Short mmCIF file of C-alpha atoms in Angstrom, two decimals:
data_model
loop_
_atom_site.label_atom_id
_atom_site.label_comp_id
_atom_site.label_asym_id
_atom_site.label_seq_id
_atom_site.Cartn_x
_atom_site.Cartn_y
_atom_site.Cartn_z
CA MET A 1 58.32 22.67 -21.22
CA TYR A 2 56.77 24.79 -18.47
CA ASP A 3 57.13 24.18 -14.77
CA VAL A 4 53.52 25.26 -14.18
CA ALA A 5 50.57 25.94 -16.46
CA ILE A 6 47.70 27.96 -14.98
CA ILE A 7 44.36 27.46 -16.71
CA GLY A 8 42.27 30.63 -16.45
CA CYS A 9 43.11 34.24 -15.66
CA GLY A 10 40.34 35.64 -13.58
CA ILE A 11 41.27 36.97 -10.15
CA ILE A 12 42.20 33.47 -8.89
CA GLY A 13 44.48 32.60 -11.82
CA ALA A 14 46.04 36.07 -11.71
CA SER A 15 46.71 35.83 -7.96
CA THR A 16 48.37 32.44 -8.45
CA ALA A 17 50.45 33.72 -11.36
CA TYR A 18 51.56 36.71 -9.28
CA GLU A 19 52.70 34.49 -6.42
CA LEU A 20 54.51 32.04 -8.73
CA SER A 21 56.29 34.93 -10.46
CA ARG A 22 58.30 35.42 -7.26
CA TYR A 23 60.29 32.30 -8.12
CA LYS A 24 62.71 31.15 -10.82
CA LEU A 25 60.10 29.14 -12.67
CA LYS A 26 58.79 28.92 -16.22
CA VAL A 27 55.06 29.63 -15.92
CA ALA A 28 52.36 29.89 -18.59
CA VAL A 29 48.83 31.24 -18.13
CA LEU A 30 46.28 29.80 -20.58
CA GLU A 31 43.22 32.06 -20.83
CA ALA A 32 40.26 31.16 -23.05
CA GLN A 33 39.15 34.76 -23.64
CA ASN A 34 40.92 37.55 -25.52
CA ASP A 35 41.60 39.39 -22.26
CA VAL A 36 42.10 38.66 -18.58
CA ALA A 37 39.37 39.36 -15.98
CA ASN A 38 36.71 38.68 -18.59
CA GLY A 39 34.45 36.27 -16.68
CA THR A 40 33.02 36.46 -13.16
CA THR A 41 35.86 38.80 -12.17
CA LYS A 42 34.40 41.63 -14.25
CA ALA A 43 30.80 41.00 -13.12
CA ASN A 44 30.47 40.91 -9.36
CA SER A 45 29.70 43.15 -6.39
CA ALA A 46 33.29 44.45 -6.08
CA ILE A 47 33.26 43.88 -2.32
CA LEU A 48 36.15 42.81 -0.10
CA HIS A 49 34.02 41.15 2.57
CA ALA A 50 34.99 41.51 6.22
CA GLY A 51 34.71 37.75 6.87
CA TYR A 52 31.84 37.25 9.34
CA ASP A 53 29.70 35.25 6.90
CA PRO A 54 31.66 31.97 6.34
CA GLU A 55 31.27 29.09 8.77
CA PRO A 56 34.21 29.02 11.23
CA GLY A 57 36.81 26.41 10.39
CA THR A 58 36.16 26.47 6.64
CA LEU A 59 38.63 27.51 3.96
CA MET A 60 36.28 30.39 3.21
CA ALA A 61 36.57 31.70 6.76
CA LYS A 62 40.35 31.39 6.90
CA LEU A 63 41.12 32.76 3.45
CA ASN A 64 38.55 35.59 3.51
CA VAL A 65 40.09 37.41 6.47
CA GLU A 66 43.64 36.75 5.29
CA GLY A 67 42.82 37.74 1.71
CA VAL A 68 41.33 41.08 2.72
CA ARG A 69 44.47 41.84 4.74
CA LEU A 70 46.73 40.97 1.80
CA ALA A 71 44.54 42.89 -0.66
CA LYS A 72 45.09 46.13 1.25
CA GLU A 73 48.86 45.91 0.75
CA LEU A 74 48.62 44.68 -2.83
CA CYS A 75 46.24 47.44 -3.91
CA GLU A 76 48.55 50.07 -2.45
CA LYS A 77 51.62 48.64 -4.19
CA LEU A 78 49.93 47.99 -7.53
CA ASP A 79 47.93 51.24 -7.68
CA VAL A 80 44.50 49.61 -7.63
CA GLU A 81 41.43 51.57 -6.50
CA ARG A 82 40.33 50.36 -3.05
CA LYS A 83 38.35 52.10 -0.31
CA GLN A 84 37.86 50.72 3.17
CA ILE A 85 34.35 51.98 3.86
CA GLY A 86 32.95 49.25 6.12
CA SER A 87 29.69 47.35 5.80
CA PHE A 88 26.30 47.00 7.46
CA VAL A 89 24.11 43.92 7.72
CA LEU A 90 20.64 45.31 8.34
CA ALA A 91 17.96 43.66 10.44
CA PHE A 92 14.29 44.53 9.93
CA SER A 93 12.85 42.48 12.78
CA GLU A 94 13.86 41.14 16.17
CA LYS A 95 14.19 37.72 14.54
CA GLU A 96 16.72 39.15 12.10
CA MET A 97 18.55 40.79 15.02
CA GLU A 98 19.19 37.25 16.25
CA THR A 99 20.91 36.59 12.90
CA VAL A 100 22.95 39.76 13.32
CA HIS A 101 24.21 38.54 16.71
CA LYS A 102 25.04 35.12 15.22
CA LEU A 103 27.05 36.81 12.46
CA TYR A 104 28.86 38.88 15.08
CA ASP A 105 29.80 35.74 17.04
CA ARG A 106 30.90 34.02 13.84
CA GLY A 107 33.00 37.03 12.88
CA VAL A 108 34.73 36.97 16.26
CA GLN A 109 35.62 33.31 15.72
CA ASN A 110 36.91 34.10 12.22
CA GLY A 111 39.11 36.94 13.48
CA VAL A 112 37.19 39.87 11.97
CA PRO A 113 38.36 43.05 13.74
CA ASP A 114 36.38 45.86 15.37
CA MET A 115 32.81 44.72 14.66
CA LYS A 116 29.87 46.28 16.50
CA VAL A 117 26.16 45.57 16.82
CA LEU A 118 24.34 48.87 16.32
CA THR A 119 20.92 50.06 17.42
CA LYS A 120 18.41 51.58 15.02
CA GLU A 121 19.38 55.07 16.15
CA GLU A 122 23.10 54.39 15.61
CA VAL A 123 22.45 53.00 12.12
CA LEU A 124 20.40 56.02 11.04
CA ALA A 125 22.93 58.44 12.50
CA MET A 126 25.64 56.89 10.31
CA GLU A 127 23.46 56.29 7.23
CA PRO A 128 20.39 58.58 7.23
CA ASN A 129 19.07 57.27 3.89
CA ILE A 130 18.54 53.76 5.23
CA SER A 131 14.91 52.78 5.82
CA THR A 132 13.44 53.85 9.14
CA GLU A 133 12.02 50.32 9.40
CA VAL A 134 15.50 49.06 10.36
CA HIS A 135 15.84 47.52 13.84
CA GLY A 136 19.63 47.46 14.02
CA ALA A 137 22.71 46.23 12.17
CA LEU A 138 26.07 44.54 12.30
CA TYR A 139 28.84 47.01 11.49
CA ALA A 140 32.16 45.67 10.14
CA PRO A 141 34.61 48.51 9.46
CA SER A 142 37.22 46.25 7.81
CA ALA A 143 35.03 45.64 4.71
CA ALA A 144 36.18 47.45 1.58
CA ILE A 145 35.26 48.09 -2.03
CA VAL A 146 37.69 47.57 -4.90
CA ASN A 147 38.00 47.77 -8.67
CA PRO A 148 37.85 44.00 -9.29
CA TRP A 149 38.95 43.87 -12.92
CA GLU A 150 41.79 46.33 -12.33
CA PHE A 151 42.90 44.23 -9.35
CA CYS A 152 43.08 41.19 -11.61
CA ILE A 153 44.78 43.09 -14.44
CA ALA A 154 47.35 44.54 -12.03
CA LEU A 155 48.26 41.13 -10.65
CA ALA A 156 48.44 39.58 -14.13
CA GLU A 157 50.47 42.45 -15.61
CA THR A 158 52.93 42.32 -12.72
CA ALA A 159 53.28 38.55 -13.14
CA VAL A 160 54.10 39.09 -16.82
CA ARG A 161 56.64 41.77 -15.94
CA ASN A 162 58.24 39.16 -13.69
CA GLY A 163 58.51 36.61 -16.50
CA VAL A 164 55.18 34.74 -16.62
CA GLU A 165 53.96 34.05 -20.17
CA MET A 166 50.37 35.07 -20.94
CA HIS A 167 48.55 33.18 -23.70
CA LEU A 168 45.15 34.67 -24.53
CA ASN A 169 42.59 33.05 -26.84
CA SER A 170 43.91 29.73 -25.53
CA LYS A 171 40.86 27.76 -24.48
CA VAL A 172 41.91 24.35 -23.17
CA THR A 173 40.22 21.55 -25.11
CA ALA A 174 42.14 18.47 -23.92
CA ILE A 175 44.73 17.42 -21.35
CA GLU A 176 46.75 14.20 -21.46
CA LYS A 177 49.36 13.15 -18.95
CA LYS A 178 52.33 11.07 -20.15
CA ASP A 179 55.42 10.25 -18.10
CA ASP A 180 54.55 12.90 -15.48
CA VAL A 181 54.17 15.59 -18.13
CA PHE A 182 50.84 17.27 -18.93
CA HIS A 183 50.22 17.72 -22.67
CA ILE A 184 47.67 20.51 -22.96
CA THR A 185 45.79 21.17 -26.18
CA THR A 186 44.42 24.68 -26.60
CA ALA A 187 42.87 26.82 -29.32
CA SER A 188 46.25 28.51 -29.81
CA GLY A 189 48.51 25.45 -29.77
CA GLU A 190 50.06 22.72 -27.64
CA PHE A 191 51.70 23.23 -24.24
CA GLU A 192 53.63 20.93 -21.92
CA ALA A 193 53.94 21.40 -18.16
CA ARG A 194 55.00 19.42 -15.13
CA TYR A 195 52.26 20.91 -12.92
CA VAL A 196 48.82 22.32 -13.70
CA VAL A 197 46.71 24.77 -11.68
CA ASN A 198 43.03 24.65 -12.62
CA ALA A 199 41.63 28.16 -12.10
CA ALA A 200 38.98 27.90 -14.80
CA GLY A 201 36.19 29.48 -12.73
CA VAL A 202 32.72 28.23 -13.61
CA TYR A 203 34.31 25.62 -15.89
CA ALA A 204 36.78 24.23 -13.36
CA ASP A 205 34.80 20.98 -13.10
CA LYS A 206 34.96 20.48 -16.88
CA VAL A 207 38.74 21.05 -16.91
CA HIS A 208 39.14 18.60 -14.01
CA GLU A 209 37.23 15.97 -15.98
CA MET A 210 39.87 16.22 -18.74
CA VAL A 211 42.33 14.43 -16.45
CA GLY A 212 39.79 11.87 -15.29
CA GLY A 213 38.76 13.82 -12.23
CA SER A 214 35.39 14.11 -10.54
CA GLY A 215 34.19 15.00 -7.07
CA PHE A 216 32.57 18.37 -7.70
CA HIS A 217 30.07 19.80 -10.12
CA THR A 218 29.41 23.47 -10.95
CA ILE A 219 25.89 24.76 -10.37
CA TYR A 220 25.70 27.88 -12.52
CA ASN A 221 24.02 30.69 -10.63
CA ARG A 222 23.41 34.11 -12.15
CA GLY A 223 23.36 37.43 -10.32
CA GLU A 224 21.93 40.58 -11.95
CA TYR A 225 22.82 44.18 -11.13
CA TYR A 226 22.00 47.83 -11.65
CA MET A 227 24.86 50.29 -12.07
CA MET A 228 23.65 53.74 -11.11
CA ASP A 229 24.94 57.14 -12.19
CA LYS A 230 27.25 59.14 -9.94
CA SER A 231 24.24 61.25 -8.95
CA GLN A 232 23.29 58.26 -6.75
CA GLY A 233 26.84 57.57 -5.55
CA ASN A 234 26.54 59.30 -2.18
CA LEU A 235 23.20 57.79 -1.21
CA VAL A 236 25.04 55.50 1.20
CA ASN A 237 28.62 55.60 2.39
CA LYS A 238 29.00 51.93 3.31
CA VAL A 239 28.22 48.56 1.81
CA VAL A 240 24.65 47.84 2.88
CA PHE A 241 23.60 44.19 3.08
CA GLN A 242 20.38 42.60 4.25
CA CYS A 243 20.42 39.53 6.47
CA PRO A 244 21.67 36.53 4.46
CA SER A 245 19.36 33.69 3.44
CA GLU A 246 19.78 30.22 1.99
CA VAL A 247 20.36 31.74 -1.49
CA GLY A 248 23.24 34.02 -0.50
CA LYS A 249 24.17 37.36 1.02
CA GLY A 250 21.13 39.01 -0.54
CA VAL A 251 20.63 42.24 -2.44
CA LEU A 252 23.14 44.92 -1.50
CA VAL A 253 23.45 48.65 -2.07
CA SER A 254 26.97 50.03 -2.19
CA PRO A 255 29.11 52.86 -3.48
CA THR A 256 31.77 51.92 -6.03
CA VAL A 257 35.38 53.08 -6.08
CA HIS A 258 34.53 55.26 -9.10
CA GLY A 259 31.71 57.12 -7.32
CA ASN A 260 28.70 55.23 -8.72
CA LEU A 261 26.17 53.13 -6.83
CA ILE A 262 25.83 49.38 -7.42
CA VAL A 263 22.57 47.58 -6.57
CA GLY A 264 22.11 43.79 -6.67
CA PRO A 265 22.35 40.87 -7.13
CA ASN A 266 19.65 38.26 -7.24
CA ALA A 267 20.54 34.54 -7.32
CA VAL A 268 19.01 32.31 -10.01
CA ASN A 269 20.32 28.99 -11.29
CA CYS A 270 21.01 29.17 -15.02
CA ALA A 271 21.85 26.90 -17.94
CA HIS A 272 25.57 27.53 -18.45
CA GLY A 273 28.54 29.60 -17.37
CA ASP A 274 28.08 32.21 -20.09
CA ASP A 275 24.42 32.86 -19.28
CA VAL A 276 24.83 36.53 -18.39
CA ASP A 277 21.53 37.84 -19.76
CA ASN A 278 19.56 40.36 -17.76
CA THR A 279 15.88 39.56 -17.27
CA ALA A 280 12.88 41.71 -16.42
CA GLU A 281 12.03 39.35 -13.56
CA GLY A 282 15.54 39.41 -12.12
CA LEU A 283 15.92 43.17 -12.25
CA ASP A 284 12.46 43.71 -10.79
CA PHE A 285 13.41 41.42 -7.89
CA VAL A 286 16.60 43.41 -7.27
CA ARG A 287 14.71 46.71 -7.37
CA ARG A 288 11.98 45.56 -4.95
CA LEU A 289 14.42 44.16 -2.38
CA SER A 290 16.93 47.00 -2.55
CA VAL A 291 14.40 49.71 -1.70
CA LYS A 292 13.67 47.82 1.50
CA SER A 293 17.16 48.93 2.60
CA VAL A 294 17.38 52.32 0.85
CA PRO A 295 13.92 53.58 -0.22
CA SER A 296 15.21 56.67 -2.04
CA ILE A 297 17.17 54.92 -4.81
CA ASN A 298 16.20 56.58 -8.09
CA PHE A 299 16.23 53.81 -10.69
CA ARG A 300 15.79 56.38 -13.46
CA ASP A 301 19.50 57.04 -12.96
CA SER A 302 20.48 53.50 -13.94
CA ILE A 303 23.20 53.71 -16.60
CA ARG A 304 23.80 49.99 -17.11
CA ASN A 305 22.57 46.54 -16.17
CA PHE A 306 24.86 43.53 -16.12
CA ALA A 307 25.04 39.99 -14.79
CA GLY A 308 27.68 37.51 -13.68
CA VAL A 309 27.67 33.78 -13.02
CA ARG A 310 28.79 32.37 -9.68
CA ALA A 311 30.95 29.24 -9.54
CA ASN A 312 28.70 27.49 -7.03
CA THR A 313 29.32 23.76 -6.66
CA ASP A 314 27.73 20.84 -4.88
CA ARG A 315 30.34 21.32 -2.14
CA SER A 316 29.77 24.10 0.39
CA ASP A 317 33.39 25.23 0.76
CA PHE A 318 36.13 26.34 -1.61
CA ILE A 319 37.82 23.42 -3.41
CA ILE A 320 41.56 23.98 -3.07
CA GLU A 321 43.40 20.68 -3.32
CA GLN A 322 45.49 18.34 -5.41
CA SER A 323 43.18 16.26 -7.58
CA PRO A 324 42.57 12.82 -6.04
CA ALA A 325 42.54 11.46 -9.59
CA CYS A 326 45.69 13.10 -10.95
CA LYS A 327 48.97 13.87 -9.21
CA ASN A 328 50.41 17.39 -9.63
CA PHE A 329 47.04 18.78 -10.79
CA ILE A 330 45.76 21.46 -8.41
CA ASN A 331 42.07 22.38 -8.37
CA LEU A 332 41.02 25.90 -7.38
CA GLY A 333 37.28 25.34 -7.83
CA GLY A 334 34.02 26.48 -6.35
CA ILE A 335 35.45 29.94 -5.74
CA LYS A 336 32.19 31.75 -5.17
CA SER A 337 31.77 34.64 -2.71
CA PRO A 338 33.98 35.51 -0.84
CA GLY A 339 36.27 34.52 -3.73
CA LEU A 340 37.37 38.04 -4.68
CA SER A 341 38.09 38.80 -1.02
CA SER A 342 40.05 35.57 -0.61
CA ALA A 343 41.96 35.65 -3.90
CA PRO A 344 45.39 36.82 -2.67
CA ALA A 345 45.35 34.17 0.07
CA ILE A 346 44.16 31.50 -2.40
CA GLY A 347 47.12 32.34 -4.66
CA LYS A 348 49.53 31.81 -1.77
CA MET A 349 47.82 28.55 -0.79
CA ALA A 350 48.05 27.28 -4.36
CA VAL A 351 51.81 27.84 -4.35
CA GLU A 352 52.15 25.98 -1.05
CA LEU A 353 50.17 23.06 -2.50
CA LEU A 354 52.51 22.97 -5.51
CA LYS A 355 55.51 22.94 -3.21
CA GLY A 356 53.91 20.08 -1.29
CA CYS A 357 53.59 18.18 -4.57
CA GLY A 358 57.31 18.54 -5.20
CA LEU A 359 57.66 21.80 -7.12
CA GLU A 360 61.10 23.22 -6.36
CA THR A 361 61.10 26.97 -5.88
CA GLU A 362 63.95 29.44 -5.64
CA ALA A 363 63.11 33.07 -4.95
CA LYS A 364 64.26 35.65 -7.48
CA GLU A 365 66.83 38.21 -6.45
CA GLN A 366 64.78 40.88 -8.23
CA PHE A 367 61.00 40.81 -7.97
CA ILE A 368 58.81 43.64 -9.24
CA ASP A 369 56.02 44.29 -6.76
CA THR A 370 55.00 47.87 -7.59
CA ARG A 371 53.06 49.54 -10.39
CA LYS A 372 52.05 53.14 -10.99
CA ARG A 373 49.55 54.73 -13.37
CA ILE A 374 48.73 58.33 -14.22
CA LYS A 375 45.07 59.00 -13.36
CA PHE A 376 44.64 62.45 -14.85
CA ARG A 377 41.31 63.24 -13.20
CA GLU A 378 42.86 62.76 -9.77
CA LEU A 379 45.77 65.18 -10.31
CA ASP A 380 45.75 68.75 -9.03
CA ALA A 381 46.19 71.66 -11.44
CA GLU A 382 49.99 71.64 -11.19
CA GLY A 383 50.13 67.88 -11.67
CA LYS A 384 47.99 68.12 -14.80
CA LYS A 385 50.20 70.87 -16.26
CA LYS A 386 53.29 68.76 -15.60
CA VAL A 387 52.07 65.58 -17.30
CA ILE A 388 50.72 67.54 -20.29
CA ALA A 389 54.10 69.25 -20.68
CA GLU A 390 55.81 65.85 -20.66
CA ASN A 391 53.25 64.24 -22.99
CA PRO A 392 50.69 66.44 -24.79
CA LEU A 393 48.37 63.43 -25.27
CA TYR A 394 47.36 63.91 -21.64
CA GLY A 395 45.90 67.25 -22.64
CA ARG A 396 43.26 65.69 -24.89
CA VAL A 397 40.21 64.41 -23.03
CA ILE A 398 38.63 61.47 -24.86
CA CYS A 399 36.06 60.29 -22.31
CA ARG A 400 34.25 63.37 -21.02
CA CYS A 401 32.10 61.54 -18.46
CA GLU A 402 35.13 60.13 -16.62
CA THR A 403 37.79 62.69 -17.74
CA ILE A 404 40.01 60.06 -19.35
CA THR A 405 42.71 61.39 -21.66
CA GLU A 406 44.32 60.04 -24.81
CA GLY A 407 47.56 59.70 -22.86
CA GLU A 408 45.94 57.26 -20.43
CA ILE A 409 44.43 55.22 -23.26
CA VAL A 410 47.73 55.00 -25.15
CA GLU A 411 49.56 54.02 -21.96
CA ALA A 412 47.01 51.25 -21.36
CA ILE A 413 47.48 49.92 -24.91
CA HIS A 414 51.22 49.54 -24.38
CA ARG A 415 51.09 47.69 -21.07
CA PRO A 416 52.45 44.13 -20.68
CA ILE A 417 49.07 42.51 -21.52
CA VAL A 418 47.94 44.33 -24.66
CA PRO A 419 44.22 45.23 -24.72
CA ARG A 420 42.64 44.70 -28.14
CA SER A 421 39.03 45.68 -27.60
CA ILE A 422 37.13 48.78 -26.57
CA ASP A 423 35.91 47.14 -23.35
CA ALA A 424 39.48 46.02 -22.56
CA ILE A 425 40.44 49.72 -22.60
CA LYS A 426 37.42 50.47 -20.42
CA ARG A 427 38.64 47.95 -17.84
CA ARG A 428 42.12 49.47 -17.76
CA CYS A 429 41.46 53.19 -17.56
CA ASN A 430 37.67 53.67 -17.20
CA ALA A 431 37.04 55.23 -20.62
CA GLY A 432 33.38 54.54 -21.39
CA MET A 433 32.32 53.80 -17.80
CA GLY A 434 30.38 57.03 -17.38
CA ARG A 435 26.80 58.11 -17.85
CA CYS A 436 26.84 57.86 -21.66
CA GLN A 437 28.50 54.39 -21.52
CA GLY A 438 30.90 55.15 -24.37
CA GLY A 439 28.37 56.83 -26.62
CA PHE A 440 30.70 59.80 -27.08
CA CYS A 441 34.17 58.32 -26.59
CA GLY A 442 33.67 54.84 -28.07
CA PRO A 443 34.46 55.80 -31.69
CA ARG A 444 37.53 57.75 -30.57
CA VAL A 445 38.82 54.84 -28.48
CA HIS A 446 38.21 52.65 -31.55
CA GLU A 447 40.40 54.92 -33.69
CA ILE A 448 43.18 55.14 -31.09
CA LEU A 449 43.28 51.35 -30.68
CA ALA A 450 43.56 50.77 -34.43
CA ARG A 451 46.24 53.43 -34.76
CA GLU A 452 48.39 52.24 -31.87
CA LEU A 453 48.09 48.54 -32.77
CA GLY A 454 48.67 49.19 -36.47
CA VAL A 455 45.54 47.36 -37.56
CA SER A 456 42.38 48.12 -39.51
CA LEU A 457 39.37 49.63 -37.77
CA MET A 458 37.55 46.45 -38.80
CA ASP A 459 39.95 44.37 -36.66
CA ILE A 460 38.89 46.08 -33.42
CA GLN A 461 36.22 44.32 -31.35
CA MET A 462 33.85 45.55 -28.69
CA ASP A 463 34.83 42.92 -26.14
CA GLU A 464 34.98 39.15 -26.49
CA GLU A 465 36.14 37.33 -29.62
CA GLY A 466 33.68 37.84 -32.48
CA SER A 467 32.17 41.11 -31.19
CA TYR A 468 33.22 43.12 -34.24
CA ILE A 469 31.92 46.66 -34.60
CA LEU A 470 32.67 47.27 -38.28
CA THR A 471 32.41 44.50 -40.85
CA ASN A 472 32.78 46.29 -44.20
CA PRO A 473 32.77 49.82 -45.65
CA THR A 474 29.43 51.40 -46.47
CA LYS A 475 30.94 54.14 -48.63
CA GLN A 476 33.77 54.25 -51.13
CA GLU A 477 35.99 57.13 -52.07
CA VAL A 478 34.96 58.72 -55.33
CA LYS A 479 37.95 59.36 -57.60
#
C-alpha cells in the first residue's frame, strides 16, 4: 500500500515526486514510457518564461513567476544547465507596440521584475541580428533557458534517492476505488494507494475519466521545431519572441543551454497525444515567421527537426485541484505553457492539496537536495587530468561533436533511474546531440549500454519501447 501514487513522470510528475520525497511517505511513480521526461518534457522550447504573458489572477500567472524563482535554486543544487539570458517580445508596428505595453502592464501585475520597454535603437544595440523592421520590444531579464529533460531527470533521480519508487513501463489502464483505497491496474502490475496525483500530461483527461471524472478535455496541439547547429548558436543572445496571438506565444528564436539555436514552434491541432510528426507545411511556416525576427538564420545548418504536443484543454487556466468526482484524487491537467516554468511551484501546490485532503506529512531528518555530475568538456586542463587519473574511462571520448566521454556515459547508466536506450543516454549526458546526431557515437553508446547492463546488443532500443535497432544477426561465425 502506497500513501501516494503519481501517474506520469514528465516535469510535473517529477516535481511532485521531488516535493513528496521530503516527507516520511511511501510514494510510487507510475510512468507509461520506458524512461522519464519522454513526452512533452523532451519536446518543447526549453524556456523559463518571465511571467508577463498569463492573465493576472490566474494560476498560470501566480505559478509562473514563483516557478521560475524556484527553478533557479533547484538547477543550482541539482547541477542542471540553466542560463538567465532574458527575453524580447518584438513589435513590428505601432499596433504591436500597444501589445508590448499591455504585456508590460500585465507583467507588473504578475510581479515580473526589472522589465523595460525598448526603442528600436535599443533593441538593435543589444541584438544587432534582429530585423531592422522592428519598432521596439519588451525586455524581461528574468527569463531563462534550461535543459528541460535534464531538469526532469534530476528531480526524478533525487526523489528516488530520497525513497520514492519509480515504475517505468507502467501505463495505467484502469483505476478502481474501494473503501478509500485506489486499486490501480498498470502494464507492469497492480498498485494500491490512498491518494493519487494525476500528472499524465496530454492524457490527464483520460486518466481522470477512469475514476468517473469529467470537466476538462485535452485538445492536442502540435508544435514543430528546427534545432540548428552550434554555428548558429550566437545569432541571438536572448530569447526572441514575436507578439503573441490567439494561437500562442508565436515562433521564437533562442539559444539553447548547449550552444545551439532553437527555432519554432507552430501551433496546429492534431489527432492524438503521440502525433509528433514533422510536416513540410509546419516547418515552412516556422521558417517564414522566424526570419521576420532574425533574417540571417541559415536553415542549411539545421541538424534536427522535432515536434511536441501541448496539453491544451477546453479550460484556459491550469487545472490543479481535487477531482470533484473522486475524493483524494488530484488533477494536474492542462499544463501547457508556461508549464515548464511553473513546474516547481506546481509540485509544491500539489503537496499542499494533498495535505488539505488529509495526507499526514512528517518531514525527514535527512533529505538529499544536491546532485553533482562530471561534465568533462567544461573542465579545465588540470580538471581533465585529475578525473582521467581517477577513472581512465574519462579519457576516452565517445561523442566527438559534444566531447562526451565513456566515463560520463557509464556514470549515467548507473544512476538511480537506469537508462536503457540510446536516446535515454543522450538525455542524460548529451552524447549524440551534436551535428552528426549520433552517426559516429551511436554504435559505441549501443555497445557500452549492452556491456554495462549485461544484456544482448539486440535488447538495446533507440528510444521508446519497441524501437529496436538490431533484430537478428546477419552473419554467423565460420568455424
